[in-house]
mmCIF file of C-alpha atoms in Angstrom:
data_model
loop_
_atom_site.group_PDB
_atom_site.id
_atom_site.type_symbol
_atom_site.label_atom_id
_atom_site.label_comp_id
_atom_site.label_asym_id
_atom_site.label_seq_id
_atom_site.Cartn_x
_atom_site.Cartn_y
_atom_site.Cartn_z
ATOM 1 C CA MET A 135 91.469 36.677 -31.863
ATOM 2 C CA ALA A 136 88.174 35.115 -33.012
ATOM 3 C CA ASN A 137 86.771 38.604 -33.700
ATOM 4 C CA ARG A 138 89.861 39.867 -35.501
ATOM 5 C CA PRO A 139 88.869 41.472 -38.864
ATOM 6 C CA THR A 140 89.692 39.365 -41.902
ATOM 7 C CA ILE A 141 90.286 40.036 -45.567
ATOM 8 C CA HIS A 142 86.627 39.164 -46.153
ATOM 9 C CA ASP A 143 85.576 41.919 -43.734
ATOM 10 C CA VAL A 144 87.753 44.410 -45.577
ATOM 11 C CA ALA A 145 86.240 43.376 -48.908
ATOM 12 C CA ARG A 146 82.698 43.719 -47.560
ATOM 13 C CA GLU A 147 83.392 47.140 -46.050
ATOM 14 C CA ALA A 148 85.045 48.390 -49.261
ATOM 15 C CA GLY A 149 82.406 46.903 -51.549
ATOM 16 C CA VAL A 150 84.915 44.899 -53.577
ATOM 17 C CA SER A 151 85.880 41.251 -53.965
ATOM 18 C CA THR A 152 88.365 39.482 -51.719
ATOM 19 C CA ALA A 153 90.516 38.979 -54.818
ATOM 20 C CA THR A 154 90.751 42.752 -55.246
ATOM 21 C CA VAL A 155 91.782 43.180 -51.611
ATOM 22 C CA ASP A 156 94.411 40.478 -52.125
ATOM 23 C CA ARG A 157 95.791 42.253 -55.205
ATOM 24 C CA VAL A 158 96.087 45.517 -53.277
ATOM 25 C CA LEU A 159 97.653 43.831 -50.252
ATOM 26 C CA ASN A 160 100.189 41.782 -52.154
ATOM 27 C CA GLY A 161 100.754 43.999 -55.175
ATOM 28 C CA ARG A 162 100.012 41.133 -57.555
ATOM 29 C CA GLU A 163 98.367 43.277 -60.240
ATOM 30 C CA ARG A 164 97.733 46.981 -60.736
ATOM 31 C CA VAL A 165 94.463 48.190 -59.171
ATOM 32 C CA ARG A 166 92.764 51.490 -59.934
ATOM 33 C CA GLU A 167 93.830 54.197 -57.516
ATOM 34 C CA ASP A 168 90.317 54.991 -56.260
ATOM 35 C CA THR A 169 89.636 51.296 -55.654
ATOM 36 C CA ALA A 170 92.921 50.796 -53.813
ATOM 37 C CA ARG A 171 92.198 53.853 -51.715
ATOM 38 C CA ARG A 172 88.752 52.487 -50.850
ATOM 39 C CA VAL A 173 90.318 49.220 -49.722
ATOM 40 C CA TYR A 174 92.836 51.094 -47.575
ATOM 41 C CA ASP A 175 90.153 53.288 -45.987
ATOM 42 C CA ALA A 176 88.035 50.208 -45.214
ATOM 43 C CA ALA A 177 91.008 48.391 -43.667
ATOM 44 C CA ARG A 178 91.758 51.352 -41.407
ATOM 45 C CA LEU A 179 88.110 51.770 -40.464
ATOM 46 C CA ILE A 180 87.611 48.213 -39.241
ATOM 47 C CA GLY A 181 91.082 47.864 -37.715
ATOM 48 C CA TYR A 182 92.470 45.260 -40.112
ATOM 49 C CA HIS A 183 95.934 44.254 -38.922
ATOM 50 C CA ALA A 184 97.558 44.733 -42.342
ATOM 51 C CA ALA A 185 96.130 48.227 -42.915
ATOM 52 C CA PRO A 186 99.598 49.894 -42.639
ATOM 53 C CA LEU A 187 100.971 47.528 -45.296
ATOM 54 C CA ILE A 188 98.013 48.269 -47.577
ATOM 55 C CA GLY A 189 98.706 51.959 -47.065
ATOM 56 C CA GLN A 190 102.305 51.476 -48.185
ATOM 57 C CA ARG A 191 101.152 49.571 -51.273
ATOM 58 C CA VAL A 192 98.582 52.239 -52.134
ATOM 59 C CA GLN A 193 101.049 55.101 -51.864
ATOM 60 C CA ALA A 194 104.143 53.371 -53.262
ATOM 61 C CA GLU A 195 103.654 54.553 -56.852
ATOM 62 C CA LEU A 196 102.079 57.926 -56.118
ATOM 63 C CA PRO A 197 103.921 61.163 -56.900
ATOM 64 C CA ARG A 198 105.487 62.756 -53.851
ATOM 65 C CA LEU A 199 104.874 66.224 -52.439
ATOM 66 C CA ARG A 200 106.830 67.665 -49.518
ATOM 67 C CA LEU A 201 104.908 70.758 -48.522
ATOM 68 C CA GLY A 202 106.224 73.506 -46.251
ATOM 69 C CA LEU A 203 103.693 75.656 -44.418
ATOM 70 C CA VAL A 204 104.714 78.905 -42.693
ATOM 71 C CA LEU A 205 102.136 80.476 -40.381
ATOM 72 C CA HIS A 206 102.283 83.062 -37.606
ATOM 73 C CA LYS A 207 100.610 83.679 -34.237
ATOM 74 C CA GLU A 208 101.258 80.144 -33.006
ATOM 75 C CA ARG A 209 99.211 80.586 -29.844
ATOM 76 C CA GLN A 210 96.081 81.831 -31.588
ATOM 77 C CA SER A 211 93.285 79.317 -32.004
ATOM 78 C CA PHE A 212 92.721 80.194 -35.664
ATOM 79 C CA TYR A 213 96.277 79.318 -36.681
ATOM 80 C CA GLN A 214 96.239 76.154 -34.613
ATOM 81 C CA ALA A 215 93.036 75.217 -36.447
ATOM 82 C CA PHE A 216 94.811 76.047 -39.716
ATOM 83 C CA LYS A 217 97.675 73.692 -38.847
ATOM 84 C CA SER A 218 95.275 70.905 -37.836
ATOM 85 C CA GLU A 219 93.238 71.286 -41.020
ATOM 86 C CA ALA A 220 96.406 71.132 -43.127
ATOM 87 C CA GLU A 221 97.386 67.895 -41.392
ATOM 88 C CA ARG A 222 93.945 66.430 -42.093
ATOM 89 C CA ALA A 223 94.191 67.493 -45.734
ATOM 90 C CA VAL A 224 97.517 65.651 -46.015
ATOM 91 C CA ALA A 225 95.916 62.501 -44.602
ATOM 92 C CA ARG A 226 92.986 62.557 -47.028
ATOM 93 C CA ALA A 227 94.918 63.626 -50.150
ATOM 94 C CA VAL A 228 94.221 61.433 -53.162
ATOM 95 C CA GLY A 229 96.642 60.845 -56.017
ATOM 96 C CA VAL A 230 99.697 62.195 -54.227
ATOM 97 C CA ARG A 231 101.830 61.160 -51.247
ATOM 98 C CA VAL A 232 102.119 64.265 -49.097
ATOM 99 C CA SER A 233 104.299 65.115 -46.124
ATOM 100 C CA LEU A 234 103.946 68.383 -44.235
ATOM 101 C CA GLN A 235 106.451 70.577 -42.429
ATOM 102 C CA VAL A 236 104.969 73.480 -40.419
ATOM 103 C CA GLY A 237 106.802 76.497 -39.023
ATOM 104 C CA PHE A 238 105.491 79.485 -37.070
ATOM 105 C CA ALA A 239 107.067 82.910 -37.514
ATOM 106 C CA ALA A 240 108.101 84.449 -34.198
ATOM 107 C CA SER A 241 106.772 87.878 -35.232
ATOM 108 C CA GLN A 242 105.327 89.707 -38.207
ATOM 109 C CA SER A 243 108.675 91.048 -39.350
ATOM 110 C CA PRO A 244 109.609 90.110 -42.951
ATOM 111 C CA LYS A 245 112.868 88.520 -41.748
ATOM 112 C CA ASP A 246 111.054 86.053 -39.491
ATOM 113 C CA PHE A 247 108.982 84.844 -42.436
ATOM 114 C CA THR A 248 111.807 84.739 -44.967
ATOM 115 C CA SER A 249 114.205 82.891 -42.671
ATOM 116 C CA LEU A 250 111.636 80.148 -42.129
ATOM 117 C CA MET A 251 110.702 79.952 -45.801
ATOM 118 C CA GLU A 252 114.272 79.841 -47.095
ATOM 119 C CA GLY A 253 115.273 77.501 -44.287
ATOM 120 C CA MET A 254 112.902 74.926 -45.758
ATOM 121 C CA ALA A 255 114.646 74.920 -49.141
ATOM 122 C CA GLY A 256 116.076 71.494 -49.883
ATOM 123 C CA ARG A 257 113.667 69.830 -47.457
ATOM 124 C CA VAL A 258 110.371 70.659 -49.179
ATOM 125 C CA ASP A 259 109.129 70.790 -52.772
ATOM 126 C CA ALA A 260 106.735 73.730 -52.358
ATOM 127 C CA ILE A 261 106.113 76.410 -49.731
ATOM 128 C CA ALA A 262 102.915 78.163 -48.679
ATOM 129 C CA ALA A 263 102.878 81.024 -46.179
ATOM 130 C CA THR A 264 100.743 83.671 -44.505
ATOM 131 C CA ALA A 265 103.558 86.207 -44.803
ATOM 132 C CA VAL A 266 103.447 90.001 -44.892
ATOM 133 C CA THR A 267 103.612 91.972 -48.119
ATOM 134 C CA HIS A 268 107.161 93.335 -48.234
ATOM 135 C CA PRO A 269 110.060 93.583 -50.734
ATOM 136 C CA GLU A 270 112.197 91.272 -48.567
ATOM 137 C CA VAL A 271 109.550 88.576 -48.850
ATOM 138 C CA THR A 272 109.314 89.100 -52.613
ATOM 139 C CA GLU A 273 113.089 88.710 -52.925
ATOM 140 C CA ALA A 274 112.986 85.506 -50.893
ATOM 141 C CA VAL A 275 110.273 84.105 -53.149
ATOM 142 C CA MET A 276 112.410 84.894 -56.191
ATOM 143 C CA ARG A 277 115.371 83.066 -54.660
ATOM 144 C CA LEU A 278 113.184 80.059 -53.862
ATOM 145 C CA ASN A 279 111.783 80.070 -57.403
ATOM 146 C CA ALA A 280 115.348 79.981 -58.729
ATOM 147 C CA LYS A 281 115.852 76.780 -56.719
ATOM 148 C CA GLY A 282 112.703 75.270 -58.253
ATOM 149 C CA VAL A 283 110.533 75.761 -55.167
ATOM 150 C CA PRO A 284 107.128 77.289 -56.013
ATOM 151 C CA CYS A 285 105.631 79.575 -53.344
ATOM 152 C CA PHE A 286 101.981 80.140 -52.514
ATOM 153 C CA SER A 287 100.593 83.107 -50.597
ATOM 154 C CA LEU A 288 97.807 82.305 -48.147
ATOM 155 C CA LEU A 289 95.185 84.756 -46.815
ATOM 156 C CA ASN A 290 97.433 87.753 -47.623
ATOM 157 C CA ASP A 291 98.742 88.139 -51.175
ATOM 158 C CA PHE A 292 102.505 88.693 -50.928
ATOM 159 C CA GLY A 293 105.085 88.359 -53.678
ATOM 160 C CA GLN A 294 102.724 89.381 -56.454
ATOM 161 C CA GLY A 295 104.224 88.732 -59.860
ATOM 162 C CA VAL A 296 106.620 86.083 -58.572
ATOM 163 C CA ARG A 297 104.623 83.820 -56.252
ATOM 164 C CA GLN A 298 102.884 80.871 -57.896
ATOM 165 C CA ASN A 299 99.346 81.458 -56.654
ATOM 166 C CA TYR A 300 97.286 83.209 -53.989
ATOM 167 C CA LEU A 301 94.770 81.154 -52.021
ATOM 168 C CA GLY A 302 92.249 82.848 -49.791
ATOM 169 C CA LEU A 303 89.287 85.166 -49.789
ATOM 170 C CA ASN A 304 88.656 87.975 -52.249
ATOM 171 C CA ASN A 305 89.543 90.637 -49.710
ATOM 172 C CA LEU A 306 87.949 93.519 -51.593
ATOM 173 C CA LYS A 307 84.647 91.641 -51.482
ATOM 174 C CA VAL A 308 85.192 90.789 -47.818
ATOM 175 C CA GLY A 309 85.371 94.505 -47.028
ATOM 176 C CA ARG A 310 82.176 95.173 -48.951
ATOM 177 C CA ILE A 311 80.409 92.316 -47.143
ATOM 178 C CA ALA A 312 81.469 93.796 -43.793
ATOM 179 C CA ALA A 313 80.249 97.247 -44.851
ATOM 180 C CA HIS A 314 76.917 95.878 -46.042
ATOM 181 C CA MET A 315 76.326 94.201 -42.702
ATOM 182 C CA MET A 316 77.248 97.291 -40.686
ATOM 183 C CA ALA A 317 74.992 99.508 -42.818
ATOM 184 C CA THR A 318 72.132 97.026 -42.662
ATOM 185 C CA ALA A 319 72.405 96.457 -38.902
ATOM 186 C CA SER A 320 72.544 100.187 -38.097
ATOM 187 C CA HIS A 321 69.097 101.749 -37.767
ATOM 188 C CA GLN A 322 70.344 105.311 -38.151
ATOM 189 C CA ALA A 323 73.253 107.120 -39.736
ATOM 190 C CA GLY A 324 76.466 107.630 -37.821
ATOM 191 C CA LYS A 325 80.143 106.822 -37.868
ATOM 192 C CA ILE A 326 82.047 103.714 -38.909
ATOM 193 C CA ALA A 327 85.498 102.659 -37.668
ATOM 194 C CA VAL A 328 87.931 100.306 -39.376
ATOM 195 C CA PHE A 329 90.975 98.630 -37.795
ATOM 196 C CA VAL A 330 93.798 97.202 -39.902
ATOM 197 C CA GLY A 331 96.815 95.341 -38.600
ATOM 198 C CA GLY A 332 99.197 97.503 -40.620
ATOM 199 C CA TYR A 333 100.047 98.349 -44.191
ATOM 200 C CA ARG A 334 102.286 95.337 -44.646
ATOM 201 C CA TRP A 335 99.079 93.346 -44.994
ATOM 202 C CA HIS A 336 97.859 93.779 -48.563
ATOM 203 C CA GLY A 337 94.672 91.928 -47.653
ATOM 204 C CA HIS A 338 93.827 94.441 -44.926
ATOM 205 C CA GLU A 339 94.252 97.327 -47.348
ATOM 206 C CA LEU A 340 91.889 95.654 -49.794
ATOM 207 C CA ARG A 341 89.315 95.077 -47.057
ATOM 208 C CA GLU A 342 89.525 98.720 -46.008
ATOM 209 C CA THR A 343 89.077 99.751 -49.647
ATOM 210 C CA GLY A 344 86.046 97.483 -49.914
ATOM 211 C CA VAL A 345 84.450 99.077 -46.845
ATOM 212 C CA ARG A 346 84.962 102.597 -48.150
ATOM 213 C CA SER A 347 83.780 101.806 -51.679
ATOM 214 C CA TYR A 348 80.566 100.206 -50.384
ATOM 215 C CA PHE A 349 79.626 103.150 -48.154
ATOM 216 C CA ARG A 350 80.517 105.636 -50.873
ATOM 217 C CA GLU A 351 78.292 103.801 -53.325
ATOM 218 C CA HIS A 352 75.372 102.573 -51.220
ATOM 219 C CA ALA A 353 75.331 104.332 -47.818
ATOM 220 C CA PRO A 354 76.854 107.828 -48.090
ATOM 221 C CA GLN A 355 74.943 108.959 -44.982
ATOM 222 C CA PHE A 356 77.583 107.203 -42.863
ATOM 223 C CA GLN A 357 80.920 108.831 -42.029
ATOM 224 C CA ILE A 358 84.006 106.605 -42.226
ATOM 225 C CA LEU A 359 86.519 107.626 -39.581
ATOM 226 C CA ASP A 360 90.261 107.613 -40.248
ATOM 227 C CA THR A 361 91.511 104.042 -40.359
ATOM 228 C CA LEU A 362 93.229 102.862 -37.175
ATOM 229 C CA ILE A 363 96.299 100.593 -37.068
ATOM 230 C CA ASN A 364 96.143 98.106 -34.199
ATOM 231 C CA LEU A 365 99.225 95.959 -35.010
ATOM 232 C CA GLU A 366 96.836 93.013 -34.554
ATOM 233 C CA THR A 367 97.181 93.222 -30.772
ATOM 234 C CA ARG A 368 94.353 92.750 -28.265
ATOM 235 C CA GLN A 369 95.376 95.453 -25.810
ATOM 236 C CA LEU A 370 95.903 98.190 -28.390
ATOM 237 C CA THR A 371 92.576 97.333 -30.039
ATOM 238 C CA TYR A 372 90.814 97.307 -26.667
ATOM 239 C CA GLU A 373 92.134 100.736 -25.670
ATOM 240 C CA ALA A 374 91.471 102.256 -29.094
ATOM 241 C CA THR A 375 87.925 100.869 -29.189
ATOM 242 C CA LEU A 376 87.109 102.242 -25.738
ATOM 243 C CA ASP A 377 88.444 105.614 -26.857
ATOM 244 C CA LEU A 378 86.307 105.540 -30.001
ATOM 245 C CA LEU A 379 83.180 104.614 -28.061
ATOM 246 C CA GLY A 380 83.843 107.410 -25.578
ATOM 247 C CA ARG A 381 84.496 110.110 -28.197
ATOM 248 C CA HIS A 382 81.808 109.079 -30.691
ATOM 249 C CA PRO A 383 78.389 108.362 -29.127
ATOM 250 C CA ASP A 384 77.056 107.943 -32.687
ATOM 251 C CA LEU A 385 79.550 105.190 -33.572
ATOM 252 C CA ARG A 386 77.392 102.644 -35.443
ATOM 253 C CA GLY A 387 79.858 100.076 -36.715
ATOM 254 C CA ILE A 388 83.357 98.680 -36.217
ATOM 255 C CA TYR A 389 85.180 96.368 -38.579
ATOM 256 C CA CYS A 390 88.393 94.583 -37.553
ATOM 257 C CA ALA A 391 89.968 93.844 -40.923
ATOM 258 C CA GLY A 392 92.746 91.781 -39.328
ATOM 259 C CA GLY A 393 93.679 90.491 -35.890
ATOM 260 C CA GLY A 394 93.066 92.004 -32.480
ATOM 261 C CA MET A 395 89.331 91.401 -32.557
ATOM 262 C CA GLU A 396 89.394 90.086 -28.981
ATOM 263 C CA GLY A 397 90.194 93.596 -27.744
ATOM 264 C CA ALA A 398 87.333 95.133 -29.739
ATOM 265 C CA ILE A 399 84.935 92.487 -28.423
ATOM 266 C CA ALA A 400 85.962 93.164 -24.815
ATOM 267 C CA ALA A 401 85.562 96.938 -25.235
ATOM 268 C CA VAL A 402 82.164 96.748 -26.915
ATOM 269 C CA ARG A 403 80.962 94.286 -24.288
ATOM 270 C CA GLU A 404 82.109 96.685 -21.578
ATOM 271 C CA ALA A 405 80.757 99.932 -23.031
ATOM 272 C CA ARG A 406 77.682 99.084 -25.127
ATOM 273 C CA ALA A 407 74.612 96.887 -24.901
ATOM 274 C CA PRO A 408 74.331 94.056 -27.461
ATOM 275 C CA GLY A 409 73.326 95.369 -30.871
ATOM 276 C CA GLN A 410 74.134 99.033 -30.233
ATOM 277 C CA VAL A 411 77.298 98.804 -32.321
ATOM 278 C CA ALA A 412 77.541 96.526 -35.347
ATOM 279 C CA LEU A 413 80.864 94.774 -34.812
ATOM 280 C CA VAL A 414 82.142 92.650 -37.702
ATOM 281 C CA VAL A 415 85.256 90.481 -37.288
ATOM 282 C CA ASN A 416 87.118 87.764 -39.182
ATOM 283 C CA GLU A 417 87.407 84.049 -38.386
ATOM 284 C CA LEU A 418 85.274 81.951 -36.084
ATOM 285 C CA THR A 419 87.192 81.305 -32.858
ATOM 286 C CA PRO A 420 86.006 80.546 -29.321
ATOM 287 C CA GLU A 421 86.069 84.309 -28.597
ATOM 288 C CA SER A 422 84.164 85.421 -31.697
ATOM 289 C CA ARG A 423 81.691 82.554 -31.350
ATOM 290 C CA ALA A 424 80.896 83.555 -27.757
ATOM 291 C CA ALA A 425 80.487 87.179 -28.855
ATOM 292 C CA LEU A 426 78.092 86.125 -31.614
ATOM 293 C CA ILE A 427 75.995 84.233 -29.091
ATOM 294 C CA SER A 428 75.890 87.253 -26.762
ATOM 295 C CA ARG A 429 75.189 89.481 -29.827
ATOM 296 C CA HIS A 430 78.124 91.780 -29.189
ATOM 297 C CA VAL A 431 79.403 90.646 -32.600
ATOM 298 C CA THR A 432 77.034 91.080 -35.533
ATOM 299 C CA MET A 433 78.804 88.878 -38.077
ATOM 300 C CA VAL A 434 81.954 86.787 -38.461
ATOM 301 C CA ILE A 435 83.519 86.377 -41.904
ATOM 302 C CA GLY A 436 85.403 83.094 -41.993
ATOM 303 C CA THR A 437 87.950 81.401 -44.237
ATOM 304 C CA PRO A 438 86.910 77.875 -45.360
ATOM 305 C CA LEU A 439 90.096 76.225 -44.126
ATOM 306 C CA GLN A 440 89.223 72.688 -45.215
ATOM 307 C CA ARG A 441 88.720 73.694 -48.822
ATOM 308 C CA LEU A 442 91.752 75.994 -48.763
ATOM 309 C CA CYS A 443 94.046 73.215 -47.542
ATOM 310 C CA ASP A 444 92.644 70.667 -49.997
ATOM 311 C CA ASP A 445 93.033 73.089 -52.901
ATOM 312 C CA LEU A 446 96.543 74.040 -51.767
ATOM 313 C CA ILE A 447 97.682 70.428 -51.962
ATOM 314 C CA THR A 448 96.174 70.070 -55.440
ATOM 315 C CA LEU A 449 97.775 73.275 -56.766
ATOM 316 C CA ALA A 450 101.137 72.591 -55.111
ATOM 317 C CA SER A 451 101.210 69.062 -56.519
ATOM 318 C CA GLU A 452 100.457 70.374 -60.002
ATOM 319 C CA ALA A 453 103.229 72.967 -59.726
ATOM 320 C CA VAL A 454 105.797 70.459 -58.451
ATOM 321 C CA ASN A 455 104.964 67.581 -60.783
ATOM 322 C CA GLY A 456 103.832 69.574 -63.815
ATOM 323 C CA GLY A 457 106.144 72.551 -63.554
ATOM 324 C CA MET A 458 105.638 76.117 -62.375
ATOM 325 C CA THR A 459 103.441 78.292 -64.573
ATOM 326 C CA ALA A 460 104.604 81.598 -66.009
ATOM 327 C CA VAL A 461 101.209 83.211 -65.353
ATOM 328 C CA GLN A 462 100.500 83.563 -61.649
ATOM 329 C CA GLY A 463 96.911 83.337 -60.471
ATOM 330 C CA GLN A 464 94.485 84.054 -57.665
ATOM 331 C CA HIS A 465 92.459 81.208 -56.221
ATOM 332 C CA PHE A 466 89.507 82.835 -54.459
ATOM 333 C CA LEU A 467 87.353 80.885 -52.007
ATOM 334 C CA PRO A 468 83.801 81.820 -50.971
ATOM 335 C CA PRO A 469 83.737 83.132 -47.380
ATOM 336 C CA ASP A 470 81.863 81.425 -44.573
ATOM 337 C CA LEU A 471 79.437 83.932 -43.024
ATOM 338 C CA TYR A 472 78.307 83.442 -39.427
ATOM 339 C CA LEU A 473 75.433 85.282 -37.757
ATOM 340 C CA PRO A 474 74.158 84.964 -34.175
ATOM 341 C CA GLU A 475 71.432 82.595 -35.338
ATOM 342 C CA SER A 476 73.849 80.312 -37.195
ATOM 343 C CA VAL A 477 76.053 79.252 -34.271
#
C-alpha cells in the first residue's frame, strides 16, 4: 500500500497540478477536454485506483456514438486485424464516447450483409461495412437512411449515391500501382494475369481497370490475359495459377485484386523460382509477409487500418451529431506499400 500511486503521481505524470486532477476526479469545475483526457491517460498508465472513475467523469458529457461494423471472412487474419484495430480506435477516440458492435457476414451473398446491417438498426447510430456492390445492399442502405442511420462503405464502394461516405484506397490507383510493379520487375515482355473475386466487388473492377490502363499507356509490349474470377478462394486460385503457369511459360506477372492470394502464393512457390513471376497481392498477413521474405511475392499493397478506423469514427460522429450530408463523398487513404526489403 505504501507504493500505491497517489493523486500527486497522477498530476506529475500528466504534467498538471494536483488541483486540476482533483477537479477532474470530483467534477468540481469544468476542465478542458484535452487536459481531462491527459489526466485520465496518466491515471491508467500508472495504475491509479480511481482511474475508472476519472474515465467516467471525462466521458460523461461527451457526445455518444454507437457504431456498427459489418465485416466478412471472420477466420482471415486481415479481418481479425481490422476488428482489433477498430476496437483500439474506439478506446483512443477523443471528443466522443464510442461503443462498437461487430458482426461477420457468413458469406459474400448480399442477403448475409443486409441482414446483419439492418439487424443493427435501433442498436447503433451508424453502420460501416465491407459489403458487396449489389442492388439489395443499396436498398438496405436506403431503408437504414430512412431510419436516420448513416452507412459507410469500407474497402469496396457499395451503395453509391445513397451511402454516406466511402473509406478505403483509391482502387483505380491501386491497380496502376500493381501494374507498375509488375512491369518494372519483369525483365522482358510477356503475359500478365489478373484475378478478381467477382463482379460484385466494385473495388476489384476498378483495380482491374487500373492494371489495364497502365499497361495500355506505359507498357504495351505486355499482353493482359482474360481476367480470372477466383471467388476469393484459396483452392480455386491455387489450381488456376498452376494452370496459368503450365500453359504460359512467358507469364511475367500475376495480380490478385481481391482475396485468394494464399493459393497464388502456394502455386508460384511450387512452380517457379523466386523472382521469376512478379506476384502482387493485397494486405500484409502472415502468409503474404512470409512470401515477401522468400521473394515469391514482389509487393504487397496494404490498407492503413489504423488511420481508416480513426477517420471512420470521426466521420461517423460528424454524421450522427451534425446530420447526414446530401452530398456523398469518397475518403481515400494512401496505401501502405511493402517490398521484400521493408519487412
